[in-house]
Short mmCIF file of C-alpha atoms in Angstrom, two decimals:
data_model
loop_
_atom_site.label_atom_id
_atom_site.label_comp_id
_atom_site.label_asym_id
_atom_site.label_seq_id
_atom_site.Cartn_x
_atom_site.Cartn_y
_atom_site.Cartn_z
CA MET K 1 128.86 135.07 95.04
CA THR K 2 125.57 132.78 95.28
CA LEU K 3 124.49 130.21 97.82
CA GLU K 4 123.77 127.00 96.03
CA ARG K 5 119.85 126.07 96.92
CA ASP K 6 119.69 123.50 99.57
CA THR K 7 118.24 120.60 97.23
CA LEU K 8 118.33 116.98 96.33
CA PRO K 9 120.63 117.47 93.00
CA ASN K 10 122.45 120.02 94.85
CA ARG K 11 122.71 117.54 97.32
CA LEU K 12 124.22 114.68 95.13
CA ARG K 13 126.26 117.43 93.50
CA ARG K 14 127.82 118.21 97.11
CA TRP K 15 129.13 114.84 96.89
CA GLU K 16 130.39 114.61 93.94
CA ARG K 17 133.12 117.59 95.49
CA GLY K 18 134.22 115.41 97.65
CA GLU K 19 130.98 116.79 100.43
CA THR K 20 129.67 114.74 103.36
CA PRO K 21 126.28 116.86 103.35
CA GLY K 22 124.05 114.54 105.89
CA PRO K 23 121.20 112.75 104.91
CA TRP K 24 117.93 114.72 103.47
CA ASN K 25 116.04 111.70 103.77
CA MET K 26 114.45 109.88 106.88
CA MET K 27 112.49 106.29 106.75
CA LEU K 28 111.42 105.53 110.73
CA PHE K 29 109.27 102.62 111.25
CA PRO K 30 108.12 103.14 114.39
CA THR K 31 106.80 99.31 115.82
CA ASN K 32 106.18 95.57 113.46
CA ARG K 33 103.78 95.20 115.39
CA CYS K 34 99.96 96.03 113.45
CA ASN K 35 96.84 95.18 114.50
CA LEU K 36 95.99 93.70 110.70
CA ARG K 37 97.19 90.70 109.79
CA CYS K 38 97.18 91.88 105.96
CA ILE K 39 97.41 88.45 103.26
CA MET K 40 100.77 90.00 102.12
CA CYS K 41 102.29 91.38 104.35
CA TRP K 42 105.50 90.13 104.94
CA ARG K 43 105.63 90.04 108.97
CA PHE K 44 102.99 86.87 107.58
CA HIS K 45 105.85 85.15 104.48
CA LYS K 46 109.02 84.08 104.49
CA PRO K 47 110.67 84.28 100.99
CA THR K 48 109.05 82.24 98.85
CA ARG K 49 111.52 79.41 97.60
CA GLY K 50 113.20 79.49 94.83
CA LEU K 51 113.55 83.17 94.06
CA PRO K 52 117.17 84.85 95.43
CA VAL K 53 116.95 85.87 98.72
CA LEU K 54 118.79 87.81 101.49
CA PRO K 55 120.73 85.32 103.83
CA THR K 56 119.29 87.26 106.64
CA HIS K 57 116.13 87.44 105.38
CA GLU K 58 115.64 83.21 106.32
CA ILE K 59 115.62 84.30 110.01
CA PRO K 60 114.24 87.18 111.35
CA TYR K 61 110.40 87.85 110.48
CA ASP K 62 109.57 86.79 114.34
CA ARG K 63 112.11 88.89 116.11
CA ARG K 64 111.72 91.95 114.25
CA SER K 65 108.64 91.65 115.47
CA ASP K 66 109.69 91.35 119.30
CA PRO K 67 107.42 95.33 121.28
CA HIS K 68 110.61 94.52 122.80
CA LYS K 69 113.25 95.63 120.46
CA GLU K 70 111.88 98.69 119.86
CA LEU K 71 113.79 102.33 121.25
CA SER K 72 112.21 103.53 123.04
CA ASP K 73 110.78 106.61 123.21
CA ALA K 74 113.63 109.25 124.58
CA ARG K 75 115.43 107.86 122.12
CA LEU K 76 113.04 108.19 118.99
CA LEU K 77 112.56 111.12 119.67
CA GLU K 78 116.78 112.24 119.94
CA LEU K 79 116.60 111.25 116.74
CA VAL K 80 114.81 113.93 114.98
CA ASP K 81 116.75 116.25 116.50
CA GLU K 82 119.86 114.47 115.29
CA ALA K 83 118.05 114.09 112.30
CA ALA K 84 118.17 117.62 112.07
CA ALA K 85 121.28 119.10 112.97
CA LEU K 86 122.98 117.01 109.59
CA GLY K 87 119.48 119.16 107.38
CA CYS K 88 117.97 116.85 106.87
CA ARG K 89 115.10 117.74 105.53
CA ASP K 90 111.68 115.80 105.16
CA TRP K 91 111.01 112.07 107.14
CA LEU K 92 109.11 109.24 106.22
CA ILE K 93 107.06 107.42 109.52
CA GLN K 94 105.57 103.46 108.37
CA GLY K 95 105.97 99.65 109.03
CA GLY K 96 107.00 97.32 109.96
CA GLY K 97 103.22 97.32 111.53
CA GLU K 98 101.25 100.04 112.09
CA PRO K 99 103.20 103.59 113.17
CA LEU K 100 99.44 104.59 115.64
CA LEU K 101 99.91 101.48 118.20
CA ARG K 102 102.91 103.71 118.97
CA ALA K 103 99.63 106.98 118.64
CA PRO K 104 101.76 109.05 121.61
CA LEU K 105 104.69 108.92 120.15
CA ILE K 106 104.16 109.96 116.84
CA LEU K 107 102.28 113.16 117.17
CA GLN K 108 105.67 114.02 119.92
CA LEU K 109 107.65 113.07 116.48
CA CYS K 110 105.16 114.50 114.34
CA GLU K 111 105.43 117.85 116.61
CA ARG K 112 108.70 117.74 117.20
CA ILE K 113 109.39 117.01 113.47
CA ARG K 114 107.44 120.29 112.19
CA ALA K 115 108.68 123.10 114.89
CA HIS K 116 112.91 121.79 113.15
CA GLY K 117 110.93 123.21 109.69
CA MET K 118 110.87 118.87 108.96
CA ASN K 119 108.48 118.07 106.41
CA GLY K 120 106.65 114.37 106.58
CA LYS K 121 104.81 111.87 105.70
CA LEU K 122 102.51 109.11 107.83
CA ILE K 123 101.29 106.06 106.48
CA THR K 124 98.87 103.83 108.44
CA ASN K 125 95.90 101.63 107.87
CA ALA K 126 94.58 104.31 109.21
CA THR K 127 91.91 101.96 111.55
CA LEU K 128 93.23 103.37 114.70
CA LEU K 129 93.27 107.36 113.03
CA LYS K 130 90.89 109.41 115.47
CA PRO K 131 89.66 112.92 115.24
CA GLU K 132 91.64 114.33 118.41
CA HIS K 133 95.09 113.17 116.08
CA MET K 134 94.29 114.94 112.92
CA ARG K 135 93.53 117.97 114.84
CA LYS K 136 96.71 117.63 116.40
CA LEU K 137 98.35 117.14 112.99
CA ILE K 138 96.67 119.92 111.63
CA GLU K 139 97.71 121.82 115.04
CA VAL K 140 101.34 121.58 114.05
CA GLY K 141 101.41 122.16 110.26
CA TRP K 142 102.00 118.38 109.44
CA ASP K 143 102.49 117.55 105.88
CA SER K 144 100.70 114.36 104.56
CA ILE K 145 98.35 110.82 105.69
CA THR K 146 98.82 108.44 103.36
CA CYS K 147 96.27 105.02 104.09
CA SER K 148 96.71 101.74 102.95
CA VAL K 149 92.89 100.90 100.78
CA ASP K 150 93.46 98.00 99.22
CA GLY K 151 89.58 97.84 97.90
CA PRO K 152 86.55 99.90 96.67
CA ASN K 153 84.90 98.05 98.85
CA PRO K 154 84.42 95.40 102.12
CA GLU K 155 83.79 92.40 99.94
CA ILE K 156 87.29 93.35 98.06
CA ASN K 157 89.03 95.07 100.41
CA ASP K 158 88.83 92.35 103.63
CA LEU K 159 89.66 89.42 101.84
CA LEU K 160 93.88 91.08 101.85
CA ARG K 161 93.65 93.46 104.59
CA GLY K 162 90.94 91.48 107.67
CA ALA K 163 87.34 91.62 108.03
CA GLY K 164 85.73 95.10 108.75
CA SER K 165 89.50 96.85 108.14
CA PHE K 166 87.19 98.21 104.95
CA LYS K 167 84.28 100.19 107.79
CA ALA K 168 87.39 100.69 110.68
CA THR K 169 89.48 102.43 107.68
CA THR K 170 87.57 104.78 105.26
CA SER K 171 85.18 105.90 108.33
CA ALA K 172 88.48 107.01 110.19
CA VAL K 173 89.29 108.64 107.07
CA ALA K 174 86.18 110.53 106.76
CA GLN K 175 86.38 111.88 109.38
CA CYS K 176 89.47 113.44 109.48
CA ALA K 177 88.35 114.69 106.04
CA ALA K 178 85.50 116.42 108.03
CA LEU K 179 87.84 117.61 110.62
CA ARG K 180 90.22 119.07 108.22
CA ARG K 181 87.31 120.90 106.65
CA GLU K 182 86.34 122.28 110.07
CA MET K 183 89.38 124.04 110.70
CA ASN K 184 90.24 124.83 107.57
CA ALA K 185 92.51 123.67 107.13
CA THR K 186 94.47 122.14 103.90
CA ARG K 187 97.43 120.58 105.07
CA PRO K 188 97.68 117.38 105.84
CA ARG K 189 96.83 115.84 102.83
CA LEU K 190 95.00 112.77 102.59
CA GLN K 191 96.09 109.79 100.40
CA LEU K 192 94.69 106.51 99.99
CA LEU K 193 97.32 103.90 98.77
CA THR K 194 96.70 100.25 97.19
CA THR K 195 98.33 97.24 97.28
CA VAL K 196 97.31 96.09 93.96
CA THR K 197 97.60 92.10 93.94
CA ARG K 198 95.76 89.50 91.69
CA HIS K 199 92.43 90.33 94.08
CA ASN K 200 92.34 93.32 92.92
CA HIS K 201 93.48 94.49 90.37
CA ASP K 202 91.73 96.60 88.33
CA VAL K 203 89.72 98.52 90.89
CA LEU K 204 92.16 101.53 91.13
CA PRO K 205 89.17 103.63 89.28
CA ALA K 206 87.26 102.46 92.09
CA MET K 207 90.07 103.85 94.31
CA VAL K 208 89.72 107.34 92.67
CA GLU K 209 86.02 107.82 93.22
CA LEU K 210 86.32 106.43 96.31
CA ALA K 211 89.30 109.31 97.58
CA HIS K 212 86.50 111.43 96.51
CA ARG K 213 83.62 110.49 98.31
CA LEU K 214 86.39 110.50 101.09
CA GLY K 215 87.67 113.74 101.52
CA CYS K 216 91.46 113.05 100.14
CA ASP K 217 93.58 114.49 97.47
CA SER K 218 95.09 111.97 95.94
CA VAL K 219 96.20 108.54 95.58
CA GLN K 220 98.77 105.85 94.95
CA ALA K 221 99.53 102.25 94.19
CA GLY K 222 102.15 99.84 94.70
CA LEU K 223 102.29 96.37 93.32
CA THR K 224 102.70 93.77 95.75
CA VAL K 225 106.22 92.06 95.86
CA VAL K 226 107.00 88.95 94.55
CA HIS K 227 109.40 87.78 97.06
CA PHE K 228 106.56 87.17 99.93
CA GLY K 229 104.39 85.01 97.87
CA LEU K 230 103.41 83.98 95.27
CA GLU K 231 99.98 83.67 95.23
CA HIS K 232 99.14 87.22 95.14
CA LEU K 233 101.10 88.56 92.22
CA ILE K 234 98.96 89.79 88.65
CA SER K 235 98.71 87.56 86.28
CA ARG K 236 100.86 88.72 83.00
CA GLU K 237 97.14 89.64 81.36
CA GLN K 238 96.43 91.26 84.74
CA HIS K 239 99.63 93.62 84.04
CA LYS K 240 98.76 93.77 80.18
CA ALA K 241 95.39 95.90 81.14
CA LEU K 242 96.90 97.81 83.95
CA PRO K 243 97.66 100.80 81.91
CA GLY K 244 93.45 101.09 80.33
CA ILE K 245 93.11 100.44 83.80
CA ILE K 246 95.12 103.09 84.97
CA GLU K 247 93.44 105.89 81.83
CA GLN K 248 90.73 105.23 83.06
CA ALA K 249 91.33 106.26 86.44
CA LYS K 250 93.35 109.33 85.36
CA GLN K 251 90.01 110.20 83.83
CA ARG K 252 88.01 110.48 86.45
CA GLY K 253 90.22 111.99 88.65
CA ARG K 254 91.50 114.80 86.11
CA GLU K 255 87.28 114.98 86.06
CA LEU K 256 87.01 114.90 90.09
CA GLY K 257 90.54 116.64 90.34
CA ILE K 258 91.95 113.89 92.87
CA GLU K 259 95.87 113.45 92.01
CA MET K 260 97.28 110.26 91.45
CA ASP K 261 100.60 108.12 90.71
CA TYR K 262 99.86 104.84 89.78
CA ASP K 263 101.76 105.19 86.36
CA HIS K 264 104.95 103.59 88.33
CA ILE K 265 103.14 100.31 88.39
CA THR K 266 102.87 99.17 84.68
CA ARG K 267 107.37 98.97 84.01
CA ASN K 268 107.19 95.88 85.99
CA PRO K 269 104.78 93.16 86.54
CA TRP K 270 106.27 91.95 89.55
CA GLY K 271 106.65 94.52 91.74
CA SER K 272 110.29 95.16 92.36
CA ILE K 273 113.66 94.79 90.26
CA TYR K 274 116.13 92.40 89.64
CA LEU K 275 118.63 91.72 88.04
CA ARG K 276 120.72 95.28 87.20
CA LYS K 277 123.45 96.08 85.25
CA VAL K 278 126.87 95.06 87.02
CA TRP K 279 130.10 96.21 86.13
CA ALA K 280 132.75 93.28 84.60
CA SER K 281 136.05 92.87 87.24
CA THR K 282 138.31 95.24 85.00
CA GLU K 283 135.74 97.48 83.43
CA VAL K 284 136.56 100.63 84.99
CA PRO K 285 132.69 102.39 87.30
CA PRO K 286 131.82 106.27 84.88
CA SER K 287 133.06 109.48 87.06
CA GLY K 288 130.19 111.24 88.79
CA MET K 289 126.65 109.58 90.22
CA ALA K 290 124.97 109.79 87.32
CA HIS K 291 125.19 105.46 85.87
CA VAL K 292 125.01 105.19 90.20
CA PRO K 293 122.05 102.06 89.73
CA CYS K 294 120.69 103.83 93.80
CA LEU K 295 121.13 107.38 94.56
CA CYS K 296 119.62 106.27 98.87
CA PRO K 297 123.14 106.01 99.79
CA TRP K 298 123.82 109.02 99.60
CA TYR K 299 120.55 110.71 100.42
CA SER K 300 118.01 108.60 102.35
CA VAL K 301 119.07 106.95 106.15
CA ALA K 302 116.36 104.05 107.10
CA VAL K 303 115.85 103.42 111.40
CA PHE K 304 113.81 99.82 111.94
CA ALA K 305 112.15 99.14 114.88
CA ASP K 306 114.87 97.86 116.55
CA GLY K 307 117.35 100.38 115.97
CA ARG K 308 119.66 99.04 112.89
CA VAL K 309 119.30 100.98 110.29
CA ALA K 310 119.89 100.87 105.99
CA GLN K 311 120.45 103.00 102.72
CA CYS K 312 116.19 102.15 103.03
CA SER K 313 113.41 99.51 103.60
CA MET K 314 114.18 97.09 102.13
CA ASN K 315 117.65 96.44 103.62
CA TRP K 316 117.08 95.47 106.96
CA GLN K 317 120.56 93.40 108.22
CA GLU K 318 121.58 91.41 111.54
CA ASP K 319 125.44 93.00 111.45
CA ALA K 320 123.89 96.39 109.74
CA PRO K 321 124.96 99.45 112.97
CA SER K 322 122.18 101.01 115.22
CA VAL K 323 121.15 103.21 116.31
CA THR K 324 121.22 101.85 120.68
CA ASP K 325 124.89 102.06 119.89
CA ALA K 326 125.71 105.18 117.72
CA SER K 327 124.39 108.90 116.84
CA LEU K 328 123.26 109.45 113.17
CA LYS K 329 126.61 111.77 112.69
CA GLU K 330 128.65 108.33 113.38
CA ILE K 331 126.90 106.07 111.51
CA TRP K 332 126.10 108.09 108.88
CA GLU K 333 130.37 109.31 108.24
CA GLY K 334 130.88 104.96 109.37
CA PRO K 335 132.08 102.07 107.56
CA TYR K 336 128.45 100.95 106.96
CA PHE K 337 127.48 103.78 104.40
CA GLY K 338 130.91 103.90 103.30
CA MET K 339 130.21 100.22 102.46
CA LEU K 340 127.46 100.74 100.54
CA ARG K 341 128.27 103.85 98.49
CA GLU K 342 131.82 102.41 97.54
CA GLN K 343 129.59 99.21 96.34
CA MET K 344 127.09 101.54 94.63
CA ALA K 345 129.23 103.65 93.06
CA GLY K 346 130.79 100.61 91.38
CA GLU K 347 127.00 99.76 89.49
CA LYS K 348 127.22 96.53 92.07
CA PRO K 349 123.32 96.48 92.99
CA LEU K 350 123.78 95.63 97.37
CA ASP K 351 121.56 92.00 97.66
CA CYS K 352 118.16 93.92 98.31
CA CYS K 353 117.43 95.80 95.26
CA HIS K 354 116.53 92.97 93.46
CA MET K 355 113.14 93.10 96.38
CA CYS K 356 112.51 96.91 95.32
CA PRO K 357 108.43 97.67 95.73
CA SER K 358 107.91 99.42 92.43
CA ILE K 359 106.79 103.05 94.36
CA LEU K 360 110.47 102.31 95.92
CA ASP K 361 111.97 101.63 92.31
CA ALA K 362 109.75 105.47 91.21
CA ARG K 363 111.95 108.39 93.22
CA SER K 364 114.72 107.40 91.65
CA PRO K 365 115.10 106.72 87.87
CA SER K 366 118.62 105.38 87.90
CA MET K 367 117.71 102.39 89.81
CA ARG K 368 115.23 101.09 86.36
CA ILE K 369 117.68 98.92 84.78
CA MET K 370 115.55 95.98 84.15
CA ASP K 371 116.85 92.59 82.77
CA ASP K 372 114.61 91.57 79.04
CA ALA K 373 115.97 87.93 79.40
CA TYR K 374 114.34 87.25 83.24
CA LEU K 375 110.95 90.18 82.28
CA ASN K 376 110.13 88.00 79.29
CA GLY K 377 110.81 84.49 81.58
CA ALA K 378 107.87 82.59 81.93
CA ILE K 379 107.63 81.18 85.52
CA PHE K 380 104.70 84.39 86.39
CA ASP K 381 102.40 83.03 83.97
#
């Protein structure tokens, strides 16, 4: 008998057969503290009035940043071992806030993740990224570092991310790229990530050129999420111009050898998918998982700074279970994730799904159902 390869599609097929394989992906938020004050960040915006919101999102913004609620170093390191035992293959360490505010821990986590044979990406604003961090990540074979830069110059970037952030970020990235060349390494790959707003929607070709100058391998972009402030959303006219801007960026990418992930931002002007198909109570959901709105509950676990869990980064809930009280296995196989899967299997999106940003939405083709009537509305002109 031929053994089935362990791939994400095969994990999902095992769920269809009634098995309960472990999570493929772990999303970790080590802290909600940050050294920057980006104007479009959730940490500084309560939900926009008049849009659908999660009831719990009316409460926890201040409490989420409390450093006393962060998981301990020891518990986070244990979590890596527990994920490995469940067959996890991939990690995303992100914010929240700025992960490198806990730099010694992050390096230990990355080393342990790699020791178990798992891969990972670190998302950082890079202002605290030092050559010694890069050296360690090269030595352990870390896969990828994504650095947030929202403009090709200080005038644009610092408007969005704070005075001095462009110089700090680009200097750190250039030093890390130089060290990688010096050590004759190909990993970690370096990527620039741009959050697209009405203030910088036309900079994508210039971001490709900046990535090349800094010694990066790729670029990525995501739209700012509508939930956190209408004043930063791109206009309809700006969104209509994106395909042409992206084509210019692609041409520069081909010329300079820079990979890019920009296409998904053209699908939706407002950074998140609002309305999805919900089956009427009289309908029977189709069998299998082909029509599930989002597959995250079957392959992904997000662990927030305070220990609470979810299937993705958009679903912080006060009543969610926490890894402070239970093992990862108990939570993954327990009633909370069972409830998430049952609702999604019935093609009834969760309350948080209306906030799904383009970067996350791009991971699952089954998540791309949009309501034309809503998208053709005029309230965001």
